[in-house]
Structures are given as structure tokens and as C-alpha cells.
Amino acid sequence: ADIAMYRAKRGRLGHAFYHQGEEEAVARRLTLEEALRRAFAADELELHYQPRVEMPAGRIRSLEALVRWRHPERGLVPPGEFITAAEEGGLIGELDRWVREAACRQLARWQGEGIAVPVAVNVSAVELRNEGLAESIGEALRRHGVAGRLLEVEITESAAMEDPERSVTVLGAIKAEGVAVSIDDFGTGYSSLSYLKRLPADHLKIDRSFVAGLGGGGADEDIVRAIIAVAGSLGLEVIAEGVETEAQERFLLEAGCRLAQGYRYGRPVPAAEMARLLRAARGAGGEG
Ligand code: C2E
Ligand code: MG
Ligand code: MG
Ligand code: MG
């Protein structure tokens, strides 16, 4: 009888705790959504830029724009802490539009200074279902007087494969604006090679989780070689994400991958700092 009562009690308590926890999670998310809405109004979002470079010298080929939230109390909040809330709260369209807008405004300035290189912006899976995406991208480019070749979009492999037929159409429309497409976090989704073949993409980014395992002789090395081979046969240029060490760089170069993004070459930095790097690269004759 004692055991039965204990079980009943624990069950009830467990139930109560579960609900309490759930309510707290919902409340936290609501607060985050509200705070994010206010962040737009208060202009608290900013873009940081990370170089994509040619190995081994590190010449900057293009940049990835990564959103951050300059929170008045919490400081610089990384996107991992608010992108999901933005997606669930229906704010991601607005957020990604803000990012495109900010990237185009920045590109227009860098174009004027003669230091512009292509900038890639991330597009959420939710935005990939937006009918007007390509049109919205083209409109932003024209309004800012930015050449299409200076903007790129990154879409994750898993997002692209959610509705592959649709992705073929949407990415095709984006490419028609002169904008290059990268398949992001490649290797973590479930690609159908027949759809991958049809996707109008330009670059394939090897997910950081595989790059982390390079140089030690493990299975990640075979996976990365296989990804590079697939990309090669599909005519896609490979970019390795998250390159941090010389051993990783050496492996990638030997495997035939020349482009990389990672802390080894530069962390994401604010626009002003990136502008200094671009000017220095130009001054050194690094950029054409
Ligand atoms: P991602 O698009 O795969 O971006 C690369 C992430 O890897 C960035 O994290 C970058 O800071 C980090 N990273 C780069 N090099 C290294 C390295 O050598 N080592 C390690 N450990 N990390 C490295 P971040 O900025 O925190 O962004 C995380 C994710 O948030 C992005 O992954 C992207 O999926 C998403 N995100 C960022 N900005 C946006 C945006 O404007 N819109 C949308 N929808 N998603 C965004
Ligand atoms: Mg990305
Ligand atoms: Mg990535
Ligand atoms: Mg990633």
C-alpha cells in the first residue's frame, strides 16, 4: 500500500512538475519573442562578418554575414539562442529580411569604397517556403544598387531537402537574380543525390562536425573525401566550415578542397573591423 501511495504521489508530483516546466518553457519563449520584436524596433540586431578564404595563404574570397543581438543587459547574444524562437514565433521572415537589408546596405558602402567582396546571408528553412523570396532579394539588390554577384545565400542541406522540388524552383529564381547559392552544413541532412544534382547551387559547405575530426585518421576523413568527390562530380565548389588547425588545413588541401572558413583564418567580426581587413588585403595587393 505504501508503495502504491508513493507511486501515486510521485506520479502526481511528476505530472505537476512536468506541466510547470512546460509552462516555464512557453513563458520563456514568449518573453524571448517579445524581446526579439522589441530588438527590431530598438535596432539591437547587428551583422558580423567572417571571411571565407583560399587556403593556405588565407586570401579573402567572400564573407558570411552572421546575425547577433546586442542585448542591453545580456551583451552579444549568438544566433543559436534566438533563431529557433524567431522561427517558432513567426519572426524569422522579418529577421532574414532585416539581415538581407543590412547586408545590401553594407555592400553598397563597400562597393563605394572599392573593397566589396561577395557576402553570403543565411536563409531559414521557413523562408525557403516564402513565394516572394527571390523577388525580395532582387528588390533589395536593386534598391541599394548592389550587383547580384556580390550577394550569396546559404541554405542548409536539411532545409533544401524538406521539399526538394520546391527548392529547385526557389533556388533557380534566386540564381536568376545573379545571386550564388551555398548548401550549408552539408553531410548532416539526408540528401537524395538525384535532387542534389538538380539543385541550382554553386557551393557546398562541409559541416564543421566532420572538419573537427580531420587529421587523426578517423572515419570523418573518409566522409570528407567522399563529400569532396560528390561536389566535384556535381560541379560544386567546396568550402570547409570550422577550420581551426593546421592539420585540418593540410588534410583538406591534400583532399582537393581549397576554400575554408574558420577561426584559423578569422572569427566573425563587426563591419568596421572587417572593412579594415578588406582594406589591408587590398593594400597588400591581395584583392583585385
Ligand atoms: P552557420 O550558417 O553554419 O554558420 C557558421 C557558424 O560556425 C557560425 O556560428 C560561426 O561563428 C561558427 N564558426 C565559424 N568558424 C568556426 C570555427 O572555426 N570553430 C567553431 N567552433 N565555430 C566556427 P554562429 O554565428 O553562432 O551562427 C550559428 C548559426 O546560426 C549559423 O550556422 C546559421 O545556421 C544561423 N544563423 C546565423 N545568422 C543567421 C541569419 O541571419 N539568419 C538565419 N536564418 N540563420 C542565421
Ligand atoms: Mg551559414
Ligand atoms: Mg554552416
Ligand atoms: Mg553550421
mmCIF file of C-alpha atoms and ligand atoms in Angstrom:
data_model
loop_
_atom_site.group_PDB
_atom_site.id
_atom_site.type_symbol
_atom_site.label_atom_id
_atom_site.label_comp_id
_atom_site.label_asym_id
_atom_site.label_seq_id
_atom_site.Cartn_x
_atom_site.Cartn_y
_atom_site.Cartn_z
ATOM 1 C CA ALA A 1 0.000 0.000 0.000
ATOM 2 C CA ASP A 2 2.878 2.323 0.864
ATOM 3 C CA ILE A 3 4.466 1.691 -2.480
ATOM 4 C CA ALA A 4 1.195 2.320 -4.299
ATOM 5 C CA MET A 5 0.705 5.585 -2.433
ATOM 6 C CA TYR A 6 4.304 6.595 -3.109
ATOM 7 C CA ARG A 7 3.824 5.870 -6.798
ATOM 8 C CA ALA A 8 0.573 7.812 -6.941
ATOM 9 C CA LYS A 9 2.164 10.751 -5.173
ATOM 10 C CA ARG A 10 5.239 10.697 -7.332
ATOM 11 C CA GLY A 11 3.065 10.411 -10.404
ATOM 12 C CA ARG A 12 1.061 13.449 -9.410
ATOM 13 C CA LEU A 13 4.105 15.426 -8.471
ATOM 14 C CA GLY A 14 5.871 14.347 -11.598
ATOM 15 C CA HIS A 15 2.877 15.422 -13.590
ATOM 16 C CA ALA A 16 2.704 18.762 -11.830
ATOM 17 C CA PHE A 17 6.415 19.375 -12.350
ATOM 18 C CA TYR A 18 6.136 18.438 -15.990
ATOM 19 C CA HIS A 19 3.397 20.984 -16.503
ATOM 20 C CA GLN A 20 5.205 23.610 -14.536
ATOM 21 C CA GLY A 21 8.338 23.030 -16.605
ATOM 22 C CA GLU A 22 6.359 23.214 -19.806
ATOM 23 C CA GLU A 23 4.655 26.445 -18.779
ATOM 24 C CA GLU A 24 8.004 27.954 -17.885
ATOM 25 C CA ALA A 25 9.411 26.965 -21.258
ATOM 26 C CA VAL A 26 6.432 28.526 -23.040
ATOM 27 C CA ALA A 27 6.717 31.669 -20.907
ATOM 28 C CA ARG A 28 10.447 31.929 -21.615
ATOM 29 C CA ARG A 29 9.800 31.604 -25.311
ATOM 30 C CA LEU A 30 7.078 34.231 -25.248
ATOM 31 C CA THR A 31 9.385 36.593 -23.418
ATOM 32 C CA LEU A 32 12.117 35.877 -25.935
ATOM 33 C CA GLU A 33 9.731 36.518 -28.830
ATOM 34 C CA GLU A 34 8.540 39.772 -27.290
ATOM 35 C CA ALA A 35 12.095 40.817 -26.566
ATOM 36 C CA LEU A 36 13.071 39.987 -30.146
ATOM 37 C CA ARG A 37 10.213 42.076 -31.509
ATOM 38 C CA ARG A 38 11.434 44.965 -29.383
ATOM 39 C CA ALA A 39 15.006 44.314 -30.555
ATOM 40 C CA PHE A 40 13.957 45.044 -34.145
ATOM 41 C CA ALA A 41 12.365 48.313 -33.102
ATOM 42 C CA ALA A 42 15.321 49.294 -30.905
ATOM 43 C CA ASP A 43 17.830 48.438 -33.646
ATOM 44 C CA GLU A 44 19.644 45.914 -31.447
ATOM 45 C CA LEU A 45 20.471 43.399 -34.184
ATOM 46 C CA GLU A 46 23.804 43.584 -35.955
ATOM 47 C CA LEU A 47 25.738 41.629 -38.545
ATOM 48 C CA HIS A 48 29.190 40.244 -38.016
ATOM 49 C CA TYR A 49 31.273 39.059 -40.959
ATOM 50 C CA GLN A 50 33.527 36.029 -41.208
ATOM 51 C CA PRO A 51 35.937 35.535 -44.117
ATOM 52 C CA ARG A 52 35.874 32.563 -46.486
ATOM 53 C CA VAL A 53 39.454 32.204 -47.598
ATOM 54 C CA GLU A 54 41.708 30.423 -50.030
ATOM 55 C CA MET A 55 43.993 28.002 -48.229
ATOM 56 C CA PRO A 56 46.798 28.084 -47.296
ATOM 57 C CA ALA A 57 47.564 31.808 -47.610
ATOM 58 C CA GLY A 58 44.204 32.986 -46.317
ATOM 59 C CA ARG A 59 43.321 35.407 -49.119
ATOM 60 C CA ILE A 60 39.707 36.562 -48.577
ATOM 61 C CA ARG A 61 37.369 35.342 -51.322
ATOM 62 C CA SER A 62 33.993 36.180 -49.775
ATOM 63 C CA LEU A 63 32.302 36.671 -46.391
ATOM 64 C CA GLU A 64 29.455 35.128 -44.433
ATOM 65 C CA ALA A 65 27.153 37.544 -42.605
ATOM 66 C CA LEU A 66 26.127 36.182 -39.189
ATOM 67 C CA VAL A 67 23.457 37.890 -37.120
ATOM 68 C CA ARG A 68 23.984 38.875 -33.470
ATOM 69 C CA TRP A 69 21.745 40.538 -30.934
ATOM 70 C CA ARG A 70 23.328 43.368 -28.955
ATOM 71 C CA HIS A 71 21.190 42.936 -25.828
ATOM 72 C CA PRO A 72 21.285 45.875 -23.366
ATOM 73 C CA GLU A 73 21.783 43.569 -20.358
ATOM 74 C CA ARG A 74 22.930 40.239 -21.734
ATOM 75 C CA GLY A 75 25.535 41.599 -24.123
ATOM 76 C CA LEU A 76 26.178 39.999 -27.519
ATOM 77 C CA VAL A 77 23.733 37.090 -27.966
ATOM 78 C CA PRO A 78 24.633 34.469 -30.614
ATOM 79 C CA PRO A 79 22.001 33.348 -33.166
ATOM 80 C CA GLY A 80 21.821 29.835 -31.704
ATOM 81 C CA GLU A 81 19.942 31.385 -28.787
ATOM 82 C CA PHE A 82 17.193 33.137 -30.748
ATOM 83 C CA ILE A 83 16.839 31.764 -34.313
ATOM 84 C CA THR A 84 14.587 28.895 -33.193
ATOM 85 C CA ALA A 85 12.381 31.271 -31.185
ATOM 86 C CA ALA A 86 12.203 33.537 -34.235
ATOM 87 C CA GLU A 87 11.177 30.572 -36.413
ATOM 88 C CA GLU A 88 8.549 29.366 -33.956
ATOM 89 C CA GLY A 89 7.233 32.853 -33.302
ATOM 90 C CA GLY A 90 6.810 33.656 -36.990
ATOM 91 C CA LEU A 91 9.535 36.308 -36.852
ATOM 92 C CA ILE A 92 12.151 34.590 -38.992
ATOM 93 C CA GLY A 93 10.908 36.130 -42.245
ATOM 94 C CA GLU A 94 11.316 39.586 -40.769
ATOM 95 C CA LEU A 95 14.696 38.680 -39.278
ATOM 96 C CA ASP A 96 16.110 37.252 -42.513
ATOM 97 C CA ARG A 97 14.740 40.271 -44.418
ATOM 98 C CA TRP A 98 16.461 42.588 -41.943
ATOM 99 C CA VAL A 99 19.703 40.643 -42.495
ATOM 100 C CA ARG A 100 19.461 40.917 -46.307
ATOM 101 C CA GLU A 101 18.723 44.603 -45.990
ATOM 102 C CA ALA A 102 21.674 45.214 -43.649
ATOM 103 C CA ALA A 103 23.994 43.143 -45.872
ATOM 104 C CA CYS A 104 22.955 45.078 -49.008
ATOM 105 C CA ARG A 105 23.376 48.424 -47.239
ATOM 106 C CA GLN A 106 26.869 47.349 -46.149
ATOM 107 C CA LEU A 107 27.728 46.046 -49.621
ATOM 108 C CA ALA A 108 26.675 49.353 -51.175
ATOM 109 C CA ARG A 109 29.106 51.160 -48.859
ATOM 110 C CA TRP A 110 31.941 48.700 -49.510
ATOM 111 C CA GLN A 111 31.238 48.929 -53.255
ATOM 112 C CA GLY A 112 31.650 52.698 -52.997
ATOM 113 C CA GLU A 113 34.950 52.262 -51.150
ATOM 114 C CA GLY A 114 36.165 49.725 -53.716
ATOM 115 C CA ILE A 115 36.629 46.950 -51.145
ATOM 116 C CA ALA A 116 33.492 44.848 -51.725
ATOM 117 C CA VAL A 117 33.694 41.051 -51.885
ATOM 118 C CA PRO A 118 30.647 38.740 -52.088
ATOM 119 C CA VAL A 119 28.647 38.419 -48.843
ATOM 120 C CA ALA A 120 26.591 35.300 -48.080
ATOM 121 C CA VAL A 121 23.450 35.557 -45.940
ATOM 122 C CA ASN A 122 21.720 32.598 -44.281
ATOM 123 C CA VAL A 123 18.162 31.844 -45.279
ATOM 124 C CA SER A 124 15.981 29.831 -42.898
ATOM 125 C CA ALA A 125 14.030 26.747 -43.988
ATOM 126 C CA VAL A 126 10.862 28.705 -43.204
ATOM 127 C CA GLU A 127 11.869 31.471 -45.643
ATOM 128 C CA LEU A 128 12.525 28.903 -48.359
ATOM 129 C CA ARG A 129 8.746 28.335 -48.420
ATOM 130 C CA ASN A 130 8.120 32.053 -48.982
ATOM 131 C CA GLU A 131 6.830 32.591 -52.536
ATOM 132 C CA GLY A 132 8.343 36.059 -52.774
ATOM 133 C CA LEU A 133 11.864 35.222 -51.577
ATOM 134 C CA ALA A 134 13.753 35.642 -54.874
ATOM 135 C CA GLU A 135 11.778 38.785 -55.698
ATOM 136 C CA SER A 136 12.522 40.250 -52.253
ATOM 137 C CA ILE A 137 16.242 39.534 -52.712
ATOM 138 C CA GLY A 138 16.279 41.109 -56.181
ATOM 139 C CA GLU A 139 14.362 44.137 -54.954
ATOM 140 C CA ALA A 140 16.850 44.748 -52.107
ATOM 141 C CA LEU A 141 19.791 44.484 -54.533
ATOM 142 C CA ARG A 142 18.281 46.982 -56.953
ATOM 143 C CA ARG A 143 17.206 49.434 -54.266
ATOM 144 C CA HIS A 144 20.768 49.527 -52.892
ATOM 145 C CA GLY A 145 22.434 49.443 -56.306
ATOM 146 C CA VAL A 146 24.341 46.277 -55.445
ATOM 147 C CA ALA A 147 25.433 43.810 -58.141
ATOM 148 C CA GLY A 148 23.812 40.373 -57.830
ATOM 149 C CA ARG A 149 27.204 38.684 -57.892
ATOM 150 C CA LEU A 150 28.038 40.400 -54.577
ATOM 151 C CA LEU A 151 25.242 38.664 -52.671
ATOM 152 C CA GLU A 152 25.037 34.949 -51.958
ATOM 153 C CA VAL A 153 22.584 32.872 -49.975
ATOM 154 C CA GLU A 154 23.246 29.884 -47.728
ATOM 155 C CA ILE A 155 20.560 27.303 -47.247
ATOM 156 C CA THR A 156 21.135 24.208 -45.117
ATOM 157 C CA GLU A 157 21.091 20.802 -46.729
ATOM 158 C CA SER A 158 18.202 19.725 -44.484
ATOM 159 C CA ALA A 159 16.150 22.804 -45.415
ATOM 160 C CA ALA A 160 16.815 22.251 -49.117
ATOM 161 C CA MET A 161 15.724 18.614 -48.896
ATOM 162 C CA GLU A 162 12.468 19.301 -46.975
ATOM 163 C CA ASP A 163 10.703 19.901 -50.273
ATOM 164 C CA PRO A 164 13.353 19.322 -52.951
ATOM 165 C CA GLU A 165 11.115 20.108 -55.940
ATOM 166 C CA ARG A 166 10.280 23.459 -54.408
ATOM 167 C CA SER A 167 13.937 24.140 -53.576
ATOM 168 C CA VAL A 168 14.889 23.553 -57.218
ATOM 169 C CA THR A 169 12.362 26.241 -58.251
ATOM 170 C CA VAL A 170 13.122 28.768 -55.477
ATOM 171 C CA LEU A 171 16.912 28.458 -55.750
ATOM 172 C CA GLY A 172 16.611 28.723 -59.527
ATOM 173 C CA ALA A 173 14.730 32.001 -59.136
ATOM 174 C CA ILE A 174 17.377 33.272 -56.705
ATOM 175 C CA LYS A 175 20.153 32.354 -59.145
ATOM 176 C CA ALA A 176 18.262 34.191 -61.890
ATOM 177 C CA GLU A 177 18.887 37.357 -59.810
ATOM 178 C CA GLY A 178 22.615 36.674 -60.250
ATOM 179 C CA VAL A 179 22.913 35.503 -56.634
ATOM 180 C CA ALA A 180 25.063 32.425 -55.887
ATOM 181 C CA VAL A 181 23.773 29.649 -53.632
ATOM 182 C CA SER A 182 25.622 27.596 -50.994
ATOM 183 C CA ILE A 183 24.333 24.366 -49.497
ATOM 184 C CA ASP A 184 25.194 24.813 -45.799
ATOM 185 C CA ASP A 185 26.025 22.232 -43.101
ATOM 186 C CA PHE A 186 26.381 19.542 -45.748
ATOM 187 C CA GLY A 187 26.573 15.972 -44.504
ATOM 188 C CA THR A 188 24.141 16.447 -41.615
ATOM 189 C CA GLY A 189 20.944 16.154 -43.696
ATOM 190 C CA TYR A 190 19.607 13.362 -45.838
ATOM 191 C CA SER A 191 20.332 14.332 -49.408
ATOM 192 C CA SER A 192 18.963 12.479 -52.313
ATOM 193 C CA LEU A 193 21.804 12.605 -54.818
ATOM 194 C CA SER A 194 19.352 12.868 -57.707
ATOM 195 C CA TYR A 195 17.909 16.066 -56.195
ATOM 196 C CA LEU A 196 21.314 17.358 -55.194
ATOM 197 C CA LYS A 197 22.244 17.010 -58.864
ATOM 198 C CA ARG A 198 19.259 19.153 -59.857
ATOM 199 C CA LEU A 199 19.689 21.854 -57.178
ATOM 200 C CA PRO A 200 20.906 25.062 -58.792
ATOM 201 C CA ALA A 201 23.741 25.582 -56.299
ATOM 202 C CA ASP A 202 27.307 26.861 -56.579
ATOM 203 C CA HIS A 203 28.998 25.882 -53.317
ATOM 204 C CA LEU A 204 28.750 23.039 -50.891
ATOM 205 C CA LYS A 205 29.843 23.718 -47.307
ATOM 206 C CA ILE A 206 31.192 20.721 -45.393
ATOM 207 C CA ASP A 207 29.688 20.776 -41.902
ATOM 208 C CA ARG A 208 32.036 21.725 -39.090
ATOM 209 C CA SER A 209 31.373 18.450 -37.238
ATOM 210 C CA PHE A 210 33.283 16.499 -39.948
ATOM 211 C CA VAL A 211 36.089 19.040 -40.208
ATOM 212 C CA ALA A 212 36.611 18.765 -36.443
ATOM 213 C CA GLY A 213 37.627 15.126 -36.897
ATOM 214 C CA LEU A 214 40.238 15.691 -39.615
ATOM 215 C CA GLY A 215 43.921 14.932 -39.164
ATOM 216 C CA GLY A 216 43.562 11.972 -36.819
ATOM 217 C CA GLY A 217 42.878 9.255 -39.377
ATOM 218 C CA GLY A 218 39.265 8.526 -38.329
ATOM 219 C CA ALA A 219 36.045 7.965 -40.295
ATOM 220 C CA ASP A 220 35.468 11.729 -40.754
ATOM 221 C CA GLU A 221 38.388 11.728 -43.187
ATOM 222 C CA ASP A 222 36.667 9.214 -45.474
ATOM 223 C CA ILE A 223 33.384 11.147 -45.211
ATOM 224 C CA VAL A 224 35.095 14.422 -46.135
ATOM 225 C CA ARG A 225 36.877 12.789 -49.095
ATOM 226 C CA ALA A 226 33.512 11.400 -50.245
ATOM 227 C CA ILE A 227 31.822 14.822 -49.931
ATOM 228 C CA ILE A 228 34.617 16.452 -51.936
ATOM 229 C CA ALA A 229 34.238 13.768 -54.633
ATOM 230 C CA VAL A 230 30.438 14.225 -54.815
ATOM 231 C CA ALA A 231 30.829 18.008 -55.020
ATOM 232 C CA GLY A 232 33.429 17.642 -57.746
ATOM 233 C CA SER A 233 31.241 15.438 -59.898
ATOM 234 C CA LEU A 234 28.301 17.851 -59.480
ATOM 235 C CA GLY A 235 30.450 20.859 -60.331
ATOM 236 C CA LEU A 236 30.061 22.451 -56.892
ATOM 237 C CA GLU A 237 32.904 24.322 -55.221
ATOM 238 C CA VAL A 238 33.595 23.006 -51.705
ATOM 239 C CA ILE A 239 34.018 25.218 -48.650
ATOM 240 C CA ALA A 240 35.170 23.605 -45.395
ATOM 241 C CA GLU A 241 33.498 25.078 -42.292
ATOM 242 C CA GLY A 242 35.113 25.430 -38.883
ATOM 243 C CA VAL A 243 38.763 25.006 -39.880
ATOM 244 C CA GLU A 244 40.808 25.667 -36.756
ATOM 245 C CA THR A 245 44.093 23.751 -37.057
ATOM 246 C CA GLU A 246 46.982 23.322 -39.436
ATOM 247 C CA ALA A 247 46.368 19.549 -39.521
ATOM 248 C CA GLN A 248 42.814 20.126 -40.764
ATOM 249 C CA GLU A 249 44.057 22.581 -43.379
ATOM 250 C CA ARG A 250 46.729 20.164 -44.585
ATOM 251 C CA PHE A 251 44.232 17.313 -44.900
ATOM 252 C CA LEU A 252 41.741 19.469 -46.814
ATOM 253 C CA LEU A 253 44.342 20.761 -49.260
ATOM 254 C CA GLU A 254 45.568 17.229 -49.939
ATOM 255 C CA ALA A 255 41.973 16.086 -50.454
ATOM 256 C CA GLY A 256 41.420 18.847 -53.027
ATOM 257 C CA CYS A 257 39.469 21.431 -51.020
ATOM 258 C CA ARG A 258 40.858 24.950 -51.413
ATOM 259 C CA LEU A 259 38.275 27.152 -49.673
ATOM 260 C CA ALA A 260 37.742 27.392 -45.936
ATOM 261 C CA GLN A 261 36.009 29.341 -43.235
ATOM 262 C CA GLY A 262 37.078 29.049 -39.623
ATOM 263 C CA TYR A 263 38.741 30.575 -36.601
ATOM 264 C CA ARG A 264 42.169 29.698 -38.103
ATOM 265 C CA TYR A 265 41.629 32.489 -40.659
ATOM 266 C CA GLY A 266 39.318 34.812 -38.774
ATOM 267 C CA ARG A 267 36.382 34.913 -36.397
ATOM 268 C CA PRO A 268 33.174 36.757 -37.239
ATOM 269 C CA VAL A 269 33.838 40.486 -36.615
ATOM 270 C CA PRO A 270 31.771 43.695 -36.821
ATOM 271 C CA ALA A 271 31.593 45.523 -40.164
ATOM 272 C CA ALA A 272 34.127 48.217 -39.227
ATOM 273 C CA GLU A 273 36.733 45.612 -38.323
ATOM 274 C CA MET A 274 36.034 43.624 -41.478
ATOM 275 C CA ALA A 275 36.414 46.811 -43.529
ATOM 276 C CA ARG A 276 39.906 47.275 -42.047
ATOM 277 C CA LEU A 277 40.806 43.697 -43.037
ATOM 278 C CA LEU A 278 39.461 44.229 -46.569
ATOM 279 C CA ARG A 279 41.411 47.481 -46.942
ATOM 280 C CA ALA A 280 44.589 45.845 -45.656
ATOM 281 C CA ALA A 281 44.128 42.947 -48.107
ATOM 282 C CA ARG A 282 43.701 45.437 -50.962
ATOM 283 C CA GLY A 283 46.682 47.460 -49.853
ATOM 284 C CA ALA A 284 48.785 44.302 -49.838
ATOM 285 C CA GLY A 285 47.662 43.643 -53.423
ATOM 286 C CA GLY A 286 45.664 40.679 -52.241
ATOM 287 C CA GLU A 287 42.413 41.732 -53.875
ATOM 288 C CA GLY A 288 41.784 42.572 -57.473
HETATM 289 P P1 C2E B 1 26.200 28.525 -39.998
HETATM 290 O O1 C2E B 1 25.488 29.220 -41.084
HETATM 291 O O2 C2E B 1 26.671 27.143 -40.267
HETATM 292 O O3 C2E B 1 27.409 29.488 -39.596
HETATM 293 C C1 C2E B 1 28.659 29.054 -39.174
HETATM 294 C C2 C2E B 1 28.772 29.070 -37.666
HETATM 295 O O4 C2E B 1 30.015 28.459 -37.284
HETATM 296 C C3 C2E B 1 28.797 30.473 -37.067
HETATM 297 O O5 C2E B 1 28.191 30.418 -35.778
HETATM 298 C C4 C2E B 1 30.308 30.717 -36.921
HETATM 299 O O6 C2E B 1 30.626 31.704 -35.957
HETATM 300 C C5 C2E B 1 30.765 29.359 -36.487
HETATM 301 N N1 C2E B 1 32.191 29.120 -36.772
HETATM 302 C C6 C2E B 1 32.912 29.584 -37.815
HETATM 303 N N2 C2E B 1 34.179 29.139 -37.780
HETATM 304 C C7 C2E B 1 34.280 28.351 -36.677
HETATM 305 C C8 C2E B 1 35.367 27.607 -36.087
HETATM 306 O O7 C2E B 1 36.483 27.564 -36.577
HETATM 307 N N3 C2E B 1 35.080 26.917 -34.944
HETATM 308 C C9 C2E B 1 33.849 26.937 -34.371
HETATM 309 N N4 C2E B 1 33.668 26.239 -33.243
HETATM 310 N N5 C2E B 1 32.802 27.641 -34.901
HETATM 311 C C10 C2E B 1 33.023 28.341 -36.038
HETATM 312 P P2 C2E B 1 27.094 31.492 -35.332
HETATM 313 O O8 C2E B 1 27.440 32.857 -35.837
HETATM 314 O O9 C2E B 1 26.881 31.309 -33.874
HETATM 315 O O10 C2E B 1 25.807 31.037 -36.126
HETATM 316 C C11 C2E B 1 25.179 29.812 -35.853
HETATM 317 C C12 C2E B 1 24.098 29.511 -36.854
HETATM 318 O O11 C2E B 1 23.017 30.450 -36.743
HETATM 319 C C13 C2E B 1 24.552 29.617 -38.306
HETATM 320 O O12 C2E B 1 25.263 28.463 -38.676
HETATM 321 C C14 C2E B 1 23.214 29.752 -39.007
HETATM 322 O O13 C2E B 1 22.614 28.485 -39.151
HETATM 323 C C15 C2E B 1 22.408 30.559 -38.004
HETATM 324 N N6 C2E B 1 22.374 31.973 -38.439
HETATM 325 C C16 C2E B 1 23.308 32.936 -38.293
HETATM 326 N N7 C2E B 1 22.898 34.100 -38.858
HETATM 327 C C17 C2E B 1 21.667 33.855 -39.389
HETATM 328 C C18 C2E B 1 20.710 34.652 -40.123
HETATM 329 O O14 C2E B 1 20.919 35.835 -40.433
HETATM 330 N N8 C2E B 1 19.546 34.044 -40.496
HETATM 331 C C19 C2E B 1 19.294 32.722 -40.208
HETATM 332 N N9 C2E B 1 18.135 32.200 -40.618
HETATM 333 N N10 C2E B 1 20.171 31.946 -39.536
HETATM 334 C C20 C2E B 1 21.337 32.503 -39.130
HETATM 335 MG MG MG B 2 25.782 29.571 -42.962
HETATM 336 MG MG MG B 3 27.217 26.121 -41.790
HETATM 337 MG MG MG B 4 26.718 25.049 -39.100
#
